[in-house]
Short mmCIF file of C-alpha atoms in Angstrom, two decimals:
data_model
loop_
_atom_site.label_atom_id
_atom_site.label_comp_id
_atom_site.label_asym_id
_atom_site.label_seq_id
_atom_site.Cartn_x
_atom_site.Cartn_y
_atom_site.Cartn_z
CA UNK A 1 -201.33 132.33 -200.80
CA UNK A 2 -201.89 130.23 -203.89
CA UNK A 3 -199.85 133.49 -205.68
CA UNK A 4 -197.50 134.28 -203.28
CA UNK A 5 -196.74 130.10 -203.37
CA UNK A 6 -195.55 130.36 -206.48
CA UNK A 7 -193.81 132.97 -207.22
CA UNK A 8 -191.56 132.05 -204.10
CA UNK A 9 -190.59 128.67 -205.93
CA UNK A 10 -190.18 130.57 -209.20
CA UNK A 11 -187.71 132.69 -207.17
CA UNK A 12 -186.27 128.92 -205.31
CA UNK A 13 -185.52 128.17 -208.95
CA UNK A 14 -184.42 131.33 -210.25
CA UNK A 15 -181.72 131.27 -207.44
CA UNK A 16 -180.49 127.88 -207.62
CA UNK A 17 -180.30 128.67 -211.47
CA UNK A 18 -177.97 131.24 -211.01
CA UNK A 19 -175.78 128.89 -208.35
CA UNK A 20 -175.48 125.83 -211.11
CA UNK A 21 -174.27 128.57 -213.55
CA UNK A 22 -171.95 130.51 -210.77
CA UNK A 23 -170.20 126.61 -210.15
CA UNK A 24 -170.10 126.06 -213.93
CA UNK A 25 -168.90 128.99 -214.55
CA UNK A 26 -165.55 128.40 -212.20
CA UNK A 27 -162.52 127.53 -213.98
CA UNK A 28 -160.84 125.26 -212.33
CA UNK A 29 -156.86 125.97 -211.92
CA UNK A 30 -154.00 123.91 -211.18
CA UNK A 31 -150.76 125.02 -209.83
CA UNK A 32 -147.77 122.82 -211.30
CA UNK A 33 -145.75 123.74 -207.83
CA UNK A 34 -148.82 122.29 -205.25
CA UNK A 35 -147.81 118.60 -207.77
CA UNK A 36 -144.27 118.57 -207.59
CA UNK A 37 -142.56 120.68 -209.95
CA UNK A 38 -139.51 122.46 -209.37
CA UNK A 39 -138.51 125.87 -210.58
CA UNK A 40 -135.29 126.06 -209.63
CA UNK A 41 -134.10 125.48 -213.42
CA UNK A 42 -132.02 122.58 -212.86
CA UNK A 43 -134.39 119.98 -211.58
CA UNK A 44 -136.10 117.56 -214.44
CA UNK A 45 -139.66 118.22 -214.18
CA UNK A 46 -141.01 116.80 -216.61
CA UNK A 47 -143.62 114.49 -215.10
CA UNK A 48 -144.89 117.03 -212.30
CA UNK A 49 -146.27 119.21 -215.12
CA UNK A 50 -147.40 116.68 -217.06
CA UNK A 51 -148.97 115.09 -213.74
CA UNK A 52 -150.69 118.26 -213.55
CA UNK A 53 -151.80 118.40 -217.34
CA UNK A 54 -153.42 115.29 -216.90
CA UNK A 55 -155.06 115.40 -213.79
CA UNK A 56 -156.81 118.58 -215.24
CA UNK A 57 -157.77 117.44 -218.39
CA UNK A 58 -159.03 113.97 -216.12
CA UNK A 59 -161.21 116.95 -214.29
CA UNK A 60 -162.93 118.13 -217.35
CA UNK A 61 -160.44 120.82 -218.20
CA UNK A 62 -158.86 124.10 -216.85
CA UNK A 63 -155.62 125.91 -216.50
CA UNK A 64 -152.51 124.91 -215.44
CA UNK A 65 -150.55 127.26 -214.28
CA UNK A 66 -146.75 127.95 -214.14
CA UNK A 67 -145.76 130.18 -211.65
CA UNK A 68 -142.85 132.79 -211.72
CA UNK A 69 -139.65 130.56 -211.98
CA UNK A 70 -137.66 128.13 -214.71
CA UNK A 71 -138.67 124.90 -214.89
CA UNK A 72 -136.41 122.01 -216.86
CA UNK A 73 -137.97 120.35 -219.40
CA UNK A 74 -138.41 117.48 -221.71
CA UNK A 75 -141.33 116.42 -223.82
CA UNK A 76 -144.89 117.63 -222.38
CA UNK A 77 -148.35 116.97 -223.68
CA UNK A 78 -151.06 119.16 -223.91
CA UNK A 79 -154.69 117.25 -223.39
CA UNK A 80 -158.22 117.70 -224.27
CA UNK A 81 -159.80 121.19 -222.54
CA UNK A 82 -156.25 122.35 -220.75
CA UNK A 83 -154.69 126.19 -221.28
CA UNK A 84 -150.94 125.87 -220.48
CA UNK A 85 -150.51 129.61 -218.80
CA UNK A 86 -146.83 130.88 -218.58
CA UNK A 87 -147.28 133.65 -215.38
CA UNK A 88 -144.95 136.81 -216.04
CA UNK A 89 -141.73 135.69 -215.00
CA UNK A 90 -141.81 132.38 -215.53
CA UNK A 91 -139.38 130.35 -217.94
CA UNK A 92 -140.04 126.39 -219.25
CA UNK A 93 -136.43 125.51 -220.69
CA UNK A 94 -135.29 122.41 -222.62
CA UNK A 95 -133.32 119.66 -221.81
CA UNK A 96 -129.96 119.50 -223.02
CA UNK A 97 -130.33 115.97 -223.86
CA UNK A 98 -132.02 114.22 -226.50
CA UNK A 99 -133.00 111.33 -224.47
CA UNK A 100 -135.78 113.58 -222.21
CA UNK A 101 -137.41 114.04 -226.01
CA UNK A 102 -139.37 111.67 -227.72
CA UNK A 103 -141.95 111.49 -231.08
CA UNK A 104 -145.42 112.49 -231.54
CA UNK A 105 -145.83 111.55 -234.86
CA UNK A 106 -142.79 111.11 -237.27
CA UNK A 107 -141.60 112.31 -240.43
CA UNK A 108 -139.16 112.49 -243.09
CA UNK A 109 -138.66 116.07 -243.89
CA UNK A 110 -137.72 117.51 -247.54
CA UNK A 111 -133.82 117.35 -247.11
CA UNK A 112 -134.19 113.53 -245.72
CA UNK A 113 -134.53 114.25 -241.70
CA UNK A 114 -136.22 111.78 -239.27
CA UNK A 115 -138.84 114.51 -237.36
CA UNK A 116 -140.54 114.94 -234.79
CA UNK A 117 -139.55 115.43 -231.41
CA UNK A 118 -141.03 118.51 -229.64
CA UNK A 119 -140.23 120.10 -226.49
CA UNK A 120 -144.67 121.02 -225.70
CA UNK A 121 -146.70 119.27 -227.70
CA UNK A 122 -149.65 117.80 -228.88
CA UNK A 123 -152.06 115.07 -230.75
CA UNK A 124 -155.59 114.68 -231.48
CA UNK A 125 -156.65 117.12 -228.59
CA UNK A 126 -159.28 119.63 -228.80
CA UNK A 127 -159.32 123.36 -227.13
CA UNK A 128 -155.66 123.34 -226.22
CA UNK A 129 -153.98 127.13 -225.69
CA UNK A 130 -150.68 128.14 -224.68
CA UNK A 131 -150.98 131.74 -222.65
CA UNK A 132 -149.29 134.09 -220.64
CA UNK A 133 -146.02 136.24 -220.69
CA UNK A 134 -144.12 133.80 -220.00
CA UNK A 135 -141.27 132.20 -222.07
CA UNK A 136 -141.13 128.63 -223.40
CA UNK A 137 -137.16 128.61 -224.35
CA UNK A 138 -135.76 125.63 -226.26
CA UNK A 139 -131.95 126.36 -225.61
CA UNK A 140 -131.34 124.49 -229.39
CA UNK A 141 -127.64 125.90 -229.17
CA UNK A 142 -126.79 123.99 -226.55
CA UNK A 143 -128.37 121.12 -226.92
CA UNK A 144 -125.70 118.17 -227.11
CA UNK A 145 -126.42 115.09 -229.91
CA UNK A 146 -124.41 111.96 -230.49
CA UNK A 147 -123.59 111.31 -234.02
CA UNK A 148 -125.92 110.90 -236.26
CA UNK A 149 -128.49 111.85 -233.47
CA UNK A 150 -128.87 115.86 -234.94
CA UNK A 151 -131.78 114.94 -237.74
CA UNK A 152 -133.64 114.38 -234.19
CA UNK A 153 -133.60 117.63 -232.65
CA UNK A 154 -136.73 119.07 -231.05
CA UNK A 155 -138.76 121.64 -232.19
CA UNK A 156 -140.58 123.81 -229.65
CA UNK A 157 -144.11 123.50 -230.19
CA UNK A 158 -145.66 121.12 -232.32
CA UNK A 159 -149.41 120.40 -232.44
CA UNK A 160 -151.20 117.55 -234.65
CA UNK A 161 -154.56 116.28 -235.17
CA UNK A 162 -155.75 118.86 -233.56
CA UNK A 163 -158.61 121.69 -233.32
CA UNK A 164 -159.89 124.32 -231.62
CA UNK A 165 -155.93 125.91 -230.21
CA UNK A 166 -155.03 129.46 -229.57
CA UNK A 167 -151.27 130.24 -228.77
CA UNK A 168 -151.48 134.09 -227.12
CA UNK A 169 -148.90 136.55 -225.59
CA UNK A 170 -146.27 133.80 -224.90
CA UNK A 171 -142.83 134.33 -225.65
CA UNK A 172 -141.10 131.06 -227.68
CA UNK A 173 -137.34 131.31 -228.92
CA UNK A 174 -134.28 129.12 -229.56
CA UNK A 175 -135.91 126.25 -230.53
CA UNK A 176 -133.47 123.39 -231.75
CA UNK A 177 -135.51 123.08 -234.98
CA UNK A 178 -139.16 124.28 -236.28
CA UNK A 179 -140.52 126.65 -233.78
CA UNK A 180 -143.88 126.05 -234.10
CA UNK A 181 -145.27 123.43 -236.16
CA UNK A 182 -148.98 122.77 -236.90
CA UNK A 183 -149.61 119.46 -238.94
CA UNK A 184 -153.39 118.33 -239.74
CA UNK A 185 -154.96 120.44 -237.58
CA UNK A 186 -157.98 123.31 -237.33
CA UNK A 187 -159.13 126.16 -236.46
CA UNK A 188 -155.69 127.97 -234.58
CA UNK A 189 -155.69 130.67 -233.25
CA UNK A 190 -152.04 132.93 -233.01
CA UNK A 191 -151.94 136.45 -230.99
CA UNK A 192 -149.16 138.43 -229.88
CA UNK A 193 -146.91 136.24 -229.78
CA UNK A 194 -143.07 137.27 -229.45
CA UNK A 195 -140.88 134.12 -231.33
CA UNK A 196 -136.87 134.64 -231.50
CA UNK A 197 -135.31 131.59 -233.25
CA UNK A 198 -131.88 132.35 -234.22
CA UNK A 199 -129.68 130.02 -232.23
CA UNK A 200 -130.71 126.87 -235.32
CA UNK A 201 -130.34 127.03 -239.04
CA UNK A 202 -133.23 124.86 -239.67
CA UNK A 203 -135.23 127.32 -237.09
CA UNK A 204 -138.57 128.02 -239.01
CA UNK A 205 -141.28 130.23 -237.59
CA UNK A 206 -144.50 129.25 -237.64
CA UNK A 207 -144.53 126.23 -239.71
CA UNK A 208 -148.93 125.67 -241.48
CA UNK A 209 -148.79 122.51 -242.24
CA UNK A 210 -151.09 120.47 -243.88
CA UNK A 211 -153.63 122.77 -241.86
CA UNK A 212 -156.90 125.10 -242.03
CA UNK A 213 -158.92 127.75 -240.13
CA UNK A 214 -155.47 129.51 -239.00
CA UNK A 215 -155.37 132.87 -238.07
CA UNK A 216 -151.76 134.52 -237.51
CA UNK A 217 -152.14 138.27 -235.91
CA UNK A 218 -149.98 140.35 -234.32
CA UNK A 219 -146.85 138.38 -234.29
CA UNK A 220 -143.02 139.06 -233.78
CA UNK A 221 -140.77 136.82 -235.69
CA UNK A 222 -137.16 136.51 -236.27
CA UNK A 223 -135.98 132.94 -237.49
CA UNK A 224 -133.24 131.53 -238.57
CA UNK A 225 -134.59 130.16 -241.79
CA UNK A 226 -138.39 130.47 -242.92
CA UNK A 227 -140.79 132.96 -240.62
CA UNK A 228 -144.12 132.04 -242.03
CA UNK A 229 -143.94 129.12 -244.02
CA UNK A 230 -147.03 127.46 -245.51
CA UNK A 231 -146.67 123.60 -246.04
CA UNK A 232 -147.96 120.21 -246.94
CA UNK A 233 -146.25 117.30 -246.03
CA UNK A 234 -149.64 114.97 -246.76
CA UNK A 235 -151.87 115.14 -249.48
CA UNK A 236 -154.52 116.95 -247.08
CA UNK A 237 -154.75 120.65 -247.84
CA UNK A 238 -153.71 124.37 -246.50
CA UNK A 239 -156.56 126.39 -246.50
CA UNK A 240 -158.15 129.24 -245.37
CA UNK A 241 -156.24 130.80 -243.40
CA UNK A 242 -155.28 134.84 -242.63
CA UNK A 243 -151.85 136.35 -241.80
CA UNK A 244 -152.17 140.11 -240.61
CA UNK A 245 -150.10 142.72 -239.16
CA UNK A 246 -146.99 140.59 -238.15
CA UNK A 247 -143.18 142.13 -237.76
CA UNK A 248 -141.04 138.82 -240.36
CA UNK A 249 -137.23 138.37 -240.24
CA UNK A 250 -135.80 136.13 -241.83
CA UNK A 251 -132.04 134.74 -242.63
CA UNK A 252 -134.56 132.37 -245.74
CA UNK A 253 -137.97 133.63 -246.59
CA UNK A 254 -140.39 135.56 -244.58
CA UNK A 255 -143.56 134.47 -246.39
CA UNK A 256 -142.92 130.85 -247.96
CA UNK A 257 -145.18 128.60 -249.71
CA UNK A 258 -143.62 125.20 -249.72
CA UNK A 259 -140.66 123.72 -250.61
CA UNK A 260 -142.49 120.61 -249.19
CA UNK A 261 -145.99 120.70 -250.79
CA UNK A 262 -147.64 117.82 -251.96
CA UNK A 263 -151.37 119.14 -250.90
CA UNK A 264 -152.87 121.95 -252.18
CA UNK A 265 -153.25 125.65 -250.87
CA UNK A 266 -155.81 127.58 -251.05
CA UNK A 267 -157.92 130.69 -250.18
CA UNK A 268 -155.03 132.25 -248.01
CA UNK A 269 -154.93 135.37 -247.39
CA UNK A 270 -151.26 138.09 -246.02
CA UNK A 271 -151.35 141.66 -245.51
CA UNK A 272 -149.84 144.23 -243.74
CA UNK A 273 -147.04 142.90 -242.93
CA UNK A 274 -143.78 144.80 -242.61
CA UNK A 275 -140.74 142.10 -244.14
CA UNK A 276 -137.41 143.40 -242.68
CA UNK A 277 -133.44 142.05 -242.91
CA UNK A 278 -134.59 138.97 -244.84
CA UNK A 279 -131.54 137.31 -246.26
CA UNK A 280 -133.68 134.98 -248.31
CA UNK A 281 -137.19 136.02 -250.20
CA UNK A 282 -139.66 138.26 -249.27
CA UNK A 283 -142.69 136.20 -250.83
CA UNK A 284 -141.45 133.40 -251.96
CA UNK A 285 -144.86 130.80 -253.59
CA UNK A 286 -143.67 127.36 -254.61
CA UNK A 287 -145.08 124.46 -255.93
CA UNK A 288 -143.21 121.33 -255.98
CA UNK A 289 -144.62 118.40 -255.14
CA UNK A 290 -147.61 118.50 -257.05
CA UNK A 291 -149.34 120.78 -254.60
CA UNK A 292 -152.06 123.35 -256.89
CA UNK A 293 -152.39 126.52 -255.24
CA UNK A 294 -155.32 128.73 -255.73
CA UNK A 295 -156.74 131.89 -254.48
CA UNK A 296 -153.74 133.20 -253.21
CA UNK A 297 -154.23 137.15 -251.86
CA UNK A 298 -151.13 138.65 -250.41
CA UNK A 299 -151.16 142.40 -250.10
CA UNK A 300 -149.98 145.64 -248.26
CA UNK A 301 -146.89 144.39 -247.36
CA UNK A 302 -143.65 146.90 -246.52
CA UNK A 303 -140.29 145.04 -247.07
CA UNK A 304 -136.61 146.00 -246.33
CA UNK A 305 -133.59 145.04 -246.78
CA UNK A 306 -134.93 142.10 -248.72
CA UNK A 307 -132.87 140.37 -251.76
CA UNK A 308 -135.14 138.94 -253.75
CA UNK A 309 -138.99 140.16 -253.25
CA UNK A 310 -141.03 138.08 -255.24
CA UNK A 311 -140.46 135.19 -256.33
CA UNK A 312 -142.86 132.36 -257.87
CA UNK A 313 -142.16 129.07 -258.80
CA UNK A 314 -144.17 125.46 -260.12
CA UNK A 315 -141.55 122.73 -261.13
CA UNK A 316 -141.88 119.26 -260.59
CA UNK A 317 -139.52 117.94 -258.18
CA UNK A 318 -142.59 115.53 -256.75
CA UNK A 319 -141.24 114.42 -253.98
CA UNK A 320 -143.50 112.03 -251.20
CA UNK A 321 -144.09 111.95 -247.21
CA UNK A 322 -145.38 109.60 -244.85
CA UNK A 323 -145.35 106.90 -247.49
CA UNK A 324 -148.20 108.67 -250.03
CA UNK A 325 -148.78 108.41 -253.61
CA UNK A 326 -146.59 110.31 -255.48
CA UNK A 327 -148.60 112.94 -256.83
CA UNK A 328 -148.81 114.99 -260.84
CA UNK A 329 -147.33 118.30 -261.48
CA UNK A 330 -149.18 120.71 -259.95
CA UNK A 331 -150.84 123.29 -261.07
CA UNK A 332 -150.83 127.75 -260.21
CA UNK A 333 -154.23 129.21 -260.61
CA UNK A 334 -155.15 132.36 -259.07
CA UNK A 335 -152.45 134.46 -257.14
CA UNK A 336 -152.82 138.45 -256.75
CA UNK A 337 -150.00 140.04 -255.21
CA UNK A 338 -150.40 144.04 -254.82
CA UNK A 339 -149.41 147.41 -252.71
CA UNK A 340 -145.96 146.54 -251.83
CA UNK A 341 -143.46 149.07 -250.77
CA UNK A 342 -140.40 147.73 -251.43
CA UNK A 343 -136.28 148.45 -250.57
CA UNK A 344 -133.66 145.74 -251.81
CA UNK A 345 -130.83 143.42 -249.68
CA UNK A 346 -128.20 146.50 -249.12
CA UNK A 347 -124.71 145.67 -250.17
CA UNK A 348 -123.81 143.23 -247.31
CA UNK A 349 -124.34 139.08 -246.95
CA UNK A 350 -125.70 138.87 -250.33
CA UNK A 351 -126.72 135.36 -251.10
CA UNK A 352 -126.98 136.07 -254.90
CA UNK A 353 -125.71 139.52 -256.70
CA UNK A 354 -127.13 141.18 -258.17
CA UNK A 355 -130.89 140.07 -257.44
CA UNK A 356 -133.94 140.67 -259.37
CA UNK A 357 -137.41 142.21 -258.38
CA UNK A 358 -139.99 139.25 -259.70
CA UNK A 359 -139.29 136.41 -260.82
CA UNK A 360 -142.03 133.70 -261.85
CA UNK A 361 -141.38 130.70 -263.50
CA UNK A 362 -143.15 127.56 -264.66
CA UNK A 363 -141.81 124.22 -265.97
CA UNK A 364 -142.80 123.84 -270.05
CA UNK A 365 -145.56 121.50 -269.69
CA UNK A 366 -147.39 123.39 -266.68
CA UNK A 367 -147.77 126.47 -267.17
CA UNK A 368 -148.01 129.40 -263.94
CA UNK A 369 -151.25 130.83 -264.94
CA UNK A 370 -153.40 134.15 -263.43
CA UNK A 371 -151.17 136.38 -261.87
CA UNK A 372 -152.17 139.32 -261.00
CA UNK A 373 -149.31 141.63 -259.87
CA UNK A 374 -150.06 145.81 -258.86
CA UNK A 375 -149.40 148.80 -256.55
CA UNK A 376 -145.58 147.94 -256.64
CA UNK A 377 -143.14 150.76 -255.57
CA UNK A 378 -139.67 149.16 -255.50
CA UNK A 379 -135.95 150.74 -254.95
CA UNK A 380 -133.62 147.62 -255.80
CA UNK A 381 -129.46 147.88 -254.23
CA UNK A 382 -127.54 146.04 -257.53
CA UNK A 383 -125.47 147.03 -260.77
CA UNK A 384 -126.31 143.72 -263.71
CA UNK A 385 -124.55 144.25 -266.46
CA UNK A 386 -125.12 143.77 -270.00
CA UNK A 387 -123.96 140.59 -270.35
CA UNK A 388 -126.29 138.32 -268.75
CA UNK A 389 -129.29 139.71 -271.13
CA UNK A 390 -128.43 136.92 -273.09
CA UNK A 391 -128.23 133.94 -270.18
CA UNK A 392 -130.45 130.45 -270.85
CA UNK A 393 -132.07 130.56 -267.26
CA UNK A 394 -131.98 127.06 -266.84
CA UNK A 395 -135.11 125.01 -265.88
CA UNK A 396 -134.14 122.92 -262.78
CA UNK A 397 -137.80 121.02 -262.64
CA UNK A 398 -136.91 118.67 -260.31
CA UNK A 399 -134.59 120.53 -258.56
CA UNK A 400 -134.98 121.95 -254.60
CA UNK A 401 -136.77 125.02 -255.80
CA UNK A 402 -134.64 127.80 -254.74
CA UNK A 403 -134.60 130.76 -256.35
CA UNK A 404 -130.14 130.89 -255.74
CA UNK A 405 -130.33 127.60 -258.49
CA UNK A 406 -131.23 129.64 -261.13
CA UNK A 407 -127.79 132.45 -261.11
CA UNK A 408 -128.34 135.79 -261.75
CA UNK A 409 -131.15 137.19 -264.31
CA UNK A 410 -131.29 138.30 -267.02
CA UNK A 411 -133.74 141.07 -265.68
CA UNK A 412 -133.97 143.08 -262.82
CA UNK A 413 -137.48 144.20 -262.88
CA UNK A 414 -138.99 141.08 -263.77
CA UNK A 415 -138.33 138.11 -264.97
CA UNK A 416 -141.53 135.86 -266.34
CA UNK A 417 -141.00 132.44 -267.69
CA UNK A 418 -144.07 129.93 -268.82
CA UNK A 419 -147.13 131.19 -267.92
CA UNK A 420 -150.69 132.11 -268.75
CA UNK A 421 -152.05 135.34 -267.96
CA UNK A 422 -149.80 137.70 -266.22
CA UNK A 423 -150.96 140.81 -265.37
CA UNK A 424 -148.84 143.57 -263.93
CA UNK A 425 -150.29 147.12 -263.37
CA UNK A 426 -148.97 150.22 -261.79
CA UNK A 427 -144.55 148.95 -261.07
CA UNK A 428 -142.09 151.50 -259.68
CA UNK A 429 -139.02 150.92 -259.96
CA UNK A 430 -134.81 152.66 -259.30
CA UNK A 431 -131.73 151.16 -258.56
CA UNK A 432 -129.42 152.58 -257.01
CA UNK A 433 -126.96 151.33 -259.06
CA UNK A 434 -126.25 151.64 -263.18
CA UNK A 435 -128.22 148.34 -263.81
CA UNK A 436 -127.92 146.78 -267.52
CA UNK A 437 -129.90 144.31 -267.89
CA UNK A 438 -133.23 144.32 -269.39
CA UNK A 439 -136.40 146.12 -267.08
CA UNK A 440 -138.46 143.63 -268.13
CA UNK A 441 -138.22 139.83 -269.95
CA UNK A 442 -140.71 137.25 -270.36
CA UNK A 443 -140.08 133.60 -272.50
CA UNK A 444 -142.88 131.32 -273.52
CA UNK A 445 -145.91 133.57 -272.06
CA UNK A 446 -149.19 133.64 -273.19
CA UNK A 447 -150.90 136.31 -272.61
CA UNK A 448 -148.78 138.81 -270.82
CA UNK A 449 -150.51 142.50 -269.94
CA UNK A 450 -148.13 145.07 -268.69
CA UNK A 451 -149.95 148.46 -267.73
CA UNK A 452 -148.21 151.45 -266.26
CA UNK A 453 -144.29 150.89 -265.76
CA UNK A 454 -142.53 153.31 -263.97
CA UNK A 455 -138.75 153.89 -263.99
CA UNK A 456 -135.69 155.40 -265.10
CA UNK A 457 -132.96 154.12 -268.04
CA UNK A 458 -129.41 153.96 -267.03
CA UNK A 459 -126.77 155.32 -269.33
CA UNK A 460 -125.57 151.87 -271.37
CA UNK A 461 -128.47 149.92 -270.66
CA UNK A 462 -129.93 147.42 -273.27
CA UNK A 463 -133.50 147.45 -274.29
CA UNK A 464 -135.62 147.97 -271.30
CA UNK A 465 -138.67 145.07 -272.79
CA UNK A 466 -137.43 141.91 -273.72
CA UNK A 467 -140.19 139.59 -275.26
CA UNK A 468 -139.29 136.36 -276.66
CA UNK A 469 -141.08 133.55 -277.34
CA UNK A 470 -144.44 135.00 -276.15
CA UNK A 471 -147.92 135.66 -277.66
CA UNK A 472 -150.65 137.64 -276.78
CA UNK A 473 -148.92 141.10 -275.09
CA UNK A 474 -150.22 143.77 -274.67
CA UNK A 475 -148.10 147.08 -272.59
CA UNK A 476 -148.70 149.86 -272.72
CA UNK A 477 -148.39 153.03 -270.11
CA UNK A 478 -144.47 153.04 -270.13
CA UNK A 479 -142.98 155.83 -268.78
CA UNK A 480 -138.72 155.08 -268.74
CA UNK A 481 -136.82 158.43 -268.58
CA UNK A 482 -133.75 159.24 -270.39
CA UNK A 483 -135.22 156.56 -272.76
CA UNK A 484 -137.45 157.11 -275.59
CA UNK A 485 -140.43 155.39 -277.04
CA UNK A 486 -139.28 153.50 -280.41
CA UNK A 487 -136.59 151.70 -278.21
CA UNK A 488 -138.61 150.52 -275.56
CA UNK A 489 -139.77 146.61 -276.23
CA UNK A 490 -137.30 144.47 -278.38
CA UNK A 491 -138.29 140.85 -279.69
CA UNK A 492 -136.43 137.49 -280.02
CA UNK A 493 -137.65 134.37 -281.64
#
């Protein structure tokens, strides 16, 4: 009997534990429609959505459901442990009026604009998410600005100082400024979103700014400005980030580090992405304001219709942000770029004609070190003439670090200057038109190794490889059809 009583008590305890666990596992859900939101697309419903978010957070967290319909909003802020879930057919649209937004973290960007307003934001929150098959539409092309207000146009999604963030499956579009801005945030996962932001010239896609442990996967990004941009508008580094399996298109850069670059960039991997219809650079790695860049691994990319495929720049603009102290000139040490297939920009909408395939330049007092580029297969569409082969390329140490500032380069395959220990291995390049510039030119380089280059020498072209003011150079496995081995290299003072 005692045994039976003990078993009965044990069963009771188990049942109570199961019931308790079942209750705990139920996720709190609240619909914005049950708390006063209006989905007619005309009634400003910011307060109702915000009240729903606040109530869910106050109760310990859960899901704020946005059912089918159109919801007109100004700034709404996510709070701790809240998921904003937009059901299929649901659309949050931004107000036309700046008065309906506010600034959750003011700062001034690289071109002097005061920024920080947003449509959907979060500050110092944890365990937040935006999910679902719905749409967040900033309607940036329709916003109304008073005199001097344009620089205050709102970002679409702004995450500031947050931890454990997920953005999944939603469509984000037509931001009035940057589309998704992550600032000083940690443990962020962005997966499967579609980003369409062509309504504003400064419409970046995703900006990872002084943030860590960020993963971006399976995204389709078509942005007017940089598609994915790593920034540091504070001395806090951007590090431990991965981008993979994304479609990227941009009217400027597809994958970009900088230009805002006070803090370091460390341990970042970009892989398995398709870059297309990009009028600026495919991969742009820029330290202008003191950033030390190290341990970048960029591999297995395909670029189609891209003007300047690879641009790496170390400069000394040294702009400051957020009242931080000015940094010393930065550094680059440990960059690997590999397995890149390139189709250059066709003859339309050129920003600079002709462009080059690879452009790497430090400055005399700060050299780029330890860059390895291998397995590049490029087909470029340009017709450079021999009158630029002796051009003195400007230093532009303190200018905005954009390749357009340097003009047409003396080499179409790679122009490399002010560097140490640069390796290029297995570089195949062909041009559609007859190219008369150097294939490769290095200037002020210590420790350059070229192992395996394959191309055709166009009739009338100058010596393929030009070496100036450089030392410790190793060049082997040069395969240039139509050219004899004794005229591959030109040495200049």
